[in-house]
Amino acid sequence: MYTVNSCTYLQWVDPPVVESVVSHATSKGVKVSYKKGTTILHEGELVQNAHFLAKGWVAYYVNNLRGESKIACLVGPKRVFGLGEAFDMLPINSSVKAIEDCENYLVSKADLIESMADNLEARIAVISILYNRLRCVIEGVNLFSSLLSPKERLINFFVSMLQSYECKKHGDWFELPVNLSHERIGEIIGASRVTVSRIISKYKITGKLKNCKNKLYVHRELILEEYGEIGI
């Protein structure tokens, strides 16, 4: 995280890639679609292609020693996943699932190497993508595995999603870019579904959260009271 003009920016969701990466992926890649709930990359498999996500959201899932699955990080539109795995050609130690209907462009390792060979901007972009993904996973550990209360962790989750470059503002309301179940949010922040549901219900009663057309909206007052300036 970092602070600018008294606003603290969380970095759990990496920023969109630069336009040159978008152009290369859409021109060289093969377009595929995945339905919500589809496992796109399976744990233990060799990844043949990097995935440019044009539409939708996916989640990286990891298993602990007890075999319990947990969301490690989210990837949104105009981001790339599977890039490092496609380069190192080692079995992936997590799985990636579509949490919304998705449209992806698959770009082969050969095309990635070709784009980097004589293009400095492409090389810098690849390094940036790999660094940002690592940074976001570390940020998630910091945000959701600390001594903060479940309520504070939930607010940090809201803020991190609102700072994901996908936030839509409607007056004093901010629309979360992806709507996860209370159970999935609990996996992320380290709280039970019951606890998440209780906190969200409380804020809905006080008019600080609301649902509309399968989207969750956060009122500015909730952010100011519990977090401070959101910086968007």
PDB file of N, CA, C and O in Angstrom, residues 14-18 20-22 50-52 60 75 78-85 87 112 121-136:
ATOM      1  N   ASP A  14      -4.380  -5.836  -9.143  1.00  0.00           N
ATOM      2  CA  ASP A  14      -3.387  -5.150  -9.957  1.00  0.00           C
ATOM      3  C   ASP A  14      -4.043  -4.254 -11.002  1.00  0.00           C
ATOM      4  O   ASP A  14      -5.186  -4.477 -11.389  1.00  0.00           O
ATOM      5  N   PRO A  15      -3.342  -3.213 -11.454  1.00  0.00           N
ATOM      6  CA  PRO A  15      -3.916  -2.281 -12.428  1.00  0.00           C
ATOM      7  C   PRO A  15      -4.013  -2.901 -13.816  1.00  0.00           C
ATOM      8  O   PRO A  15      -3.349  -3.909 -14.105  1.00  0.00           O
ATOM      9  N   PRO A  16      -4.830  -2.319 -14.699  1.00  0.00           N
ATOM     10  CA  PRO A  16      -4.906  -2.818 -16.080  1.00  0.00           C
ATOM     11  C   PRO A  16      -3.552  -2.704 -16.781  1.00  0.00           C
ATOM     12  O   PRO A  16      -2.726  -1.862 -16.429  1.00  0.00           O
ATOM     13  N   VAL A  17      -3.339  -3.547 -17.775  1.00  0.00           N
ATOM     14  CA  VAL A  17      -2.087  -3.521 -18.520  1.00  0.00           C
ATOM     15  C   VAL A  17      -2.087  -2.340 -19.503  1.00  0.00           C
ATOM     16  O   VAL A  17      -3.133  -1.738 -19.779  1.00  0.00           O
ATOM     17  N   VAL A  18      -0.912  -2.029 -20.021  1.00  0.00           N
ATOM     18  CA  VAL A  18      -0.783  -0.919 -20.961  1.00  0.00           C
ATOM     19  C   VAL A  18      -1.422  -1.297 -22.301  1.00  0.00           C
ATOM     20  O   VAL A  18      -1.609  -2.473 -22.619  1.00  0.00           O
ATOM     21  N   SER A  20      -0.364  -1.351 -25.326  1.00  0.00           N
ATOM     22  CA  SER A  20       0.403  -2.203 -26.245  1.00  0.00           C
ATOM     23  C   SER A  20       0.171  -3.678 -25.956  1.00  0.00           C
ATOM     24  O   SER A  20       0.137  -4.505 -26.875  1.00  0.00           O
ATOM     25  N   VAL A  21      -0.002  -4.034 -24.686  1.00  0.00           N
ATOM     26  CA  VAL A  21      -0.289  -5.421 -24.321  1.00  0.00           C
ATOM     27  C   VAL A  21      -1.693  -5.803 -24.782  1.00  0.00           C
ATOM     28  O   VAL A  21      -1.917  -6.906 -25.292  1.00  0.00           O
ATOM     29  N   VAL A  22      -2.643  -4.887 -24.626  1.00  0.00           N
ATOM     30  CA  VAL A  22      -4.008  -5.129 -25.088  1.00  0.00           C
ATOM     31  C   VAL A  22      -4.010  -5.395 -26.596  1.00  0.00           C
ATOM     32  O   VAL A  22      -4.613  -6.363 -27.074  1.00  0.00           O
ATOM     33  N   ALA A  50      -0.576 -17.607 -21.924  1.00  0.00           N
ATOM     34  CA  ALA A  50      -1.000 -16.530 -21.040  1.00  0.00           C
ATOM     35  C   ALA A  50      -2.421 -16.153 -21.429  1.00  0.00           C
ATOM     36  O   ALA A  50      -2.815 -16.288 -22.587  1.00  0.00           O
ATOM     37  N   HIS A  51      -3.207 -15.696 -20.467  1.00  0.00           N
ATOM     38  CA  HIS A  51      -4.602 -15.334 -20.704  1.00  0.00           C
ATOM     39  C   HIS A  51      -4.772 -13.838 -20.517  1.00  0.00           C
ATOM     40  O   HIS A  51      -4.541 -13.311 -19.420  1.00  0.00           O
ATOM     41  N   PHE A  52      -5.187 -13.149 -21.580  1.00  0.00           N
ATOM     42  CA  PHE A  52      -5.584 -11.749 -21.449  1.00  0.00           C
ATOM     43  C   PHE A  52      -7.086 -11.734 -21.223  1.00  0.00           C
ATOM     44  O   PHE A  52      -7.857 -12.259 -22.027  1.00  0.00           O
ATOM     45  N   TYR A  60      -7.731 -16.565  -8.344  1.00  0.00           N
ATOM     46  CA  TYR A  60      -6.722 -17.575  -8.049  1.00  0.00           C
ATOM     47  C   TYR A  60      -7.110 -18.258  -6.734  1.00  0.00           C
ATOM     48  O   TYR A  60      -7.318 -17.593  -5.717  1.00  0.00           O
ATOM     49  N   VAL A  75      -8.530 -11.224 -10.466  1.00  0.00           N
ATOM     50  CA  VAL A  75      -8.023 -10.624 -11.701  1.00  0.00           C
ATOM     51  C   VAL A  75      -9.224 -10.110 -12.487  1.00  0.00           C
ATOM     52  O   VAL A  75     -10.173 -10.859 -12.743  1.00  0.00           O
ATOM     53  N   LYS A  78      -8.884  -6.432 -18.624  1.00  0.00           N
ATOM     54  CA  LYS A  78      -7.647  -5.811 -19.104  1.00  0.00           C
ATOM     55  C   LYS A  78      -6.458  -6.149 -18.221  1.00  0.00           C
ATOM     56  O   LYS A  78      -5.521  -5.363 -18.087  1.00  0.00           O
ATOM     57  N   ARG A  79      -6.512  -7.337 -17.634  1.00  0.00           N
ATOM     58  CA  ARG A  79      -5.376  -7.887 -16.897  1.00  0.00           C
ATOM     59  C   ARG A  79      -4.948  -9.200 -17.552  1.00  0.00           C
ATOM     60  O   ARG A  79      -5.687  -9.773 -18.345  1.00  0.00           O
ATOM     61  N   VAL A  80      -3.771  -9.671 -17.187  1.00  0.00           N
ATOM     62  CA  VAL A  80      -3.243 -10.923 -17.723  1.00  0.00           C
ATOM     63  C   VAL A  80      -2.999 -11.892 -16.576  1.00  0.00           C
ATOM     64  O   VAL A  80      -2.496 -11.495 -15.520  1.00  0.00           O
ATOM     65  N   PHE A  81      -3.366 -13.149 -16.755  1.00  0.00           N
ATOM     66  CA  PHE A  81      -3.017 -14.180 -15.780  1.00  0.00           C
ATOM     67  C   PHE A  81      -2.418 -15.378 -16.502  1.00  0.00           C
ATOM     68  O   PHE A  81      -2.600 -15.556 -17.708  1.00  0.00           O
ATOM     69  N   GLY A  82      -1.678 -16.197 -15.748  1.00  0.00           N
ATOM     70  CA  GLY A  82      -1.009 -17.346 -16.341  1.00  0.00           C
ATOM     71  C   GLY A  82       0.266 -16.997 -17.085  1.00  0.00           C
ATOM     72  O   GLY A  82       0.860 -17.858 -17.737  1.00  0.00           O
ATOM     73  N   LEU A  83       0.715 -15.747 -16.982  1.00  0.00           N
ATOM     74  CA  LEU A  83       1.890 -15.305 -17.730  1.00  0.00           C
ATOM     75  C   LEU A  83       3.169 -15.963 -17.209  1.00  0.00           C
ATOM     76  O   LEU A  83       3.930 -16.571 -17.973  1.00  0.00           O
ATOM     77  N   GLY A  84       3.414 -15.848 -15.916  1.00  0.00           N
ATOM     78  CA  GLY A  84       4.604 -16.463 -15.338  1.00  0.00           C
ATOM     79  C   GLY A  84       4.600 -17.972 -15.510  1.00  0.00           C
ATOM     80  O   GLY A  84       5.633 -18.590 -15.811  1.00  0.00           O
ATOM     81  N   GLU A  85       3.432 -18.584 -15.351  1.00  0.00           N
ATOM     82  CA  GLU A  85       3.317 -20.031 -15.485  1.00  0.00           C
ATOM     83  C   GLU A  85       3.599 -20.480 -16.915  1.00  0.00           C
ATOM     84  O   GLU A  85       4.183 -21.541 -17.145  1.00  0.00           O
ATOM     85  N   PHE A  87       5.631 -18.977 -18.975  1.00  0.00           N
ATOM     86  CA  PHE A  87       7.056 -18.820 -19.219  1.00  0.00           C
ATOM     87  C   PHE A  87       7.889 -19.922 -18.559  1.00  0.00           C
ATOM     88  O   PHE A  87       8.798 -20.471 -19.172  1.00  0.00           O
ATOM     89  N   LEU A 112       4.631 -14.527 -27.123  1.00  0.00           N
ATOM     90  CA  LEU A 112       5.104 -13.641 -26.062  1.00  0.00           C
ATOM     91  C   LEU A 112       6.584 -13.329 -26.238  1.00  0.00           C
ATOM     92  O   LEU A 112       7.007 -12.177 -26.124  1.00  0.00           O
ATOM     93  N   GLU A 121       9.234  -1.821 -24.745  1.00  0.00           N
ATOM     94  CA  GLU A 121       8.002  -1.581 -24.005  1.00  0.00           C
ATOM     95  C   GLU A 121       7.336  -2.903 -23.625  1.00  0.00           C
ATOM     96  O   GLU A 121       6.807  -3.044 -22.523  1.00  0.00           O
ATOM     97  N   ALA A 122       7.385  -3.891 -24.521  1.00  0.00           N
ATOM     98  CA  ALA A 122       6.793  -5.193 -24.230  1.00  0.00           C
ATOM     99  C   ALA A 122       7.542  -5.886 -23.101  1.00  0.00           C
ATOM    100  O   ALA A 122       6.928  -6.514 -22.227  1.00  0.00           O
ATOM    101  N   ARG A 123       8.867  -5.786 -23.096  1.00  0.00           N
ATOM    102  CA  ARG A 123       9.651  -6.406 -22.025  1.00  0.00           C
ATOM    103  C   ARG A 123       9.327  -5.773 -20.677  1.00  0.00           C
ATOM    104  O   ARG A 123       9.176  -6.460 -19.663  1.00  0.00           O
ATOM    105  N   ILE A 124       9.228  -4.448 -20.670  1.00  0.00           N
ATOM    106  CA  ILE A 124       8.898  -3.740 -19.435  1.00  0.00           C
ATOM    107  C   ILE A 124       7.499  -4.121 -18.967  1.00  0.00           C
ATOM    108  O   ILE A 124       7.259  -4.331 -17.768  1.00  0.00           O
ATOM    109  N   ALA A 125       6.555  -4.251 -19.908  1.00  0.00           N
ATOM    110  CA  ALA A 125       5.177  -4.602 -19.565  1.00  0.00           C
ATOM    111  C   ALA A 125       5.099  -5.976 -18.923  1.00  0.00           C
ATOM    112  O   ALA A 125       4.375  -6.187 -17.939  1.00  0.00           O
ATOM    113  N   VAL A 126       5.851  -6.945 -19.465  1.00  0.00           N
ATOM    114  CA  VAL A 126       5.837  -8.300 -18.907  1.00  0.00           C
ATOM    115  C   VAL A 126       6.381  -8.301 -17.484  1.00  0.00           C
ATOM    116  O   VAL A 126       5.808  -8.916 -16.579  1.00  0.00           O
ATOM    117  N   ILE A 127       7.486  -7.601 -17.280  1.00  0.00           N
ATOM    118  CA  ILE A 127       8.065  -7.516 -15.926  1.00  0.00           C
ATOM    119  C   ILE A 127       7.073  -6.866 -14.971  1.00  0.00           C
ATOM    120  O   ILE A 127       6.903  -7.307 -13.835  1.00  0.00           O
ATOM    121  N   SER A 128       6.399  -5.819 -15.437  1.00  0.00           N
ATOM    122  CA  SER A 128       5.420  -5.124 -14.606  1.00  0.00           C
ATOM    123  C   SER A 128       4.265  -6.043 -14.218  1.00  0.00           C
ATOM    124  O   SER A 128       3.817  -6.045 -13.067  1.00  0.00           O
ATOM    125  N   ILE A 129       3.771  -6.827 -15.184  1.00  0.00           N
ATOM    126  CA  ILE A 129       2.665  -7.740 -14.907  1.00  0.00           C
ATOM    127  C   ILE A 129       3.067  -8.762 -13.844  1.00  0.00           C
ATOM    128  O   ILE A 129       2.314  -9.021 -12.890  1.00  0.00           O
ATOM    129  N   LEU A 130       4.248  -9.338 -13.988  1.00  0.00           N
ATOM    130  CA  LEU A 130       4.706 -10.344 -13.031  1.00  0.00           C
ATOM    131  C   LEU A 130       4.904  -9.732 -11.646  1.00  0.00           C
ATOM    132  O   LEU A 130       4.530 -10.320 -10.624  1.00  0.00           O
ATOM    133  N   TYR A 131       5.473  -8.531 -11.605  1.00  0.00           N
ATOM    134  CA  TYR A 131       5.698  -7.859 -10.321  1.00  0.00           C
ATOM    135  C   TYR A 131       4.383  -7.505  -9.653  1.00  0.00           C
ATOM    136  O   TYR A 131       4.205  -7.715  -8.444  1.00  0.00           O
ATOM    137  N   ASN A 132       3.440  -6.966 -10.424  1.00  0.00           N
ATOM    138  CA  ASN A 132       2.160  -6.540  -9.851  1.00  0.00           C
ATOM    139  C   ASN A 132       1.401  -7.722  -9.252  1.00  0.00           C
ATOM    140  O   ASN A 132       0.760  -7.596  -8.206  1.00  0.00           O
ATOM    141  N   ARG A 133       1.433  -8.884  -9.934  1.00  0.00           N
ATOM    142  CA  ARG A 133       0.717 -10.035  -9.400  1.00  0.00           C
ATOM    143  C   ARG A 133       1.311 -10.477  -8.062  1.00  0.00           C
ATOM    144  O   ARG A 133       0.587 -10.769  -7.099  1.00  0.00           O
ATOM    145  N   LEU A 134       2.648 -10.510  -7.968  1.00  0.00           N
ATOM    146  CA  LEU A 134       3.296 -10.874  -6.710  1.00  0.00           C
ATOM    147  C   LEU A 134       2.967  -9.859  -5.631  1.00  0.00           C
ATOM    148  O   LEU A 134       2.639 -10.224  -4.497  1.00  0.00           O
ATOM    149  N   ARG A 135       3.015  -8.573  -5.989  1.00  0.00           N
ATOM    150  CA  ARG A 135       2.714  -7.506  -5.022  1.00  0.00           C
ATOM    151  C   ARG A 135       1.300  -7.641  -4.477  1.00  0.00           C
ATOM    152  O   ARG A 135       1.051  -7.471  -3.282  1.00  0.00           O
ATOM    153  N   CYS A 136       0.342  -7.981  -5.354  1.00  0.00           N
ATOM    154  CA  CYS A 136      -1.052  -8.074  -4.932  1.00  0.00           C
ATOM    155  C   CYS A 136      -1.288  -9.251  -3.988  1.00  0.00           C
ATOM    156  O   CYS A 136      -2.078  -9.146  -3.053  1.00  0.00           O
TER     157      CYS A 136
END
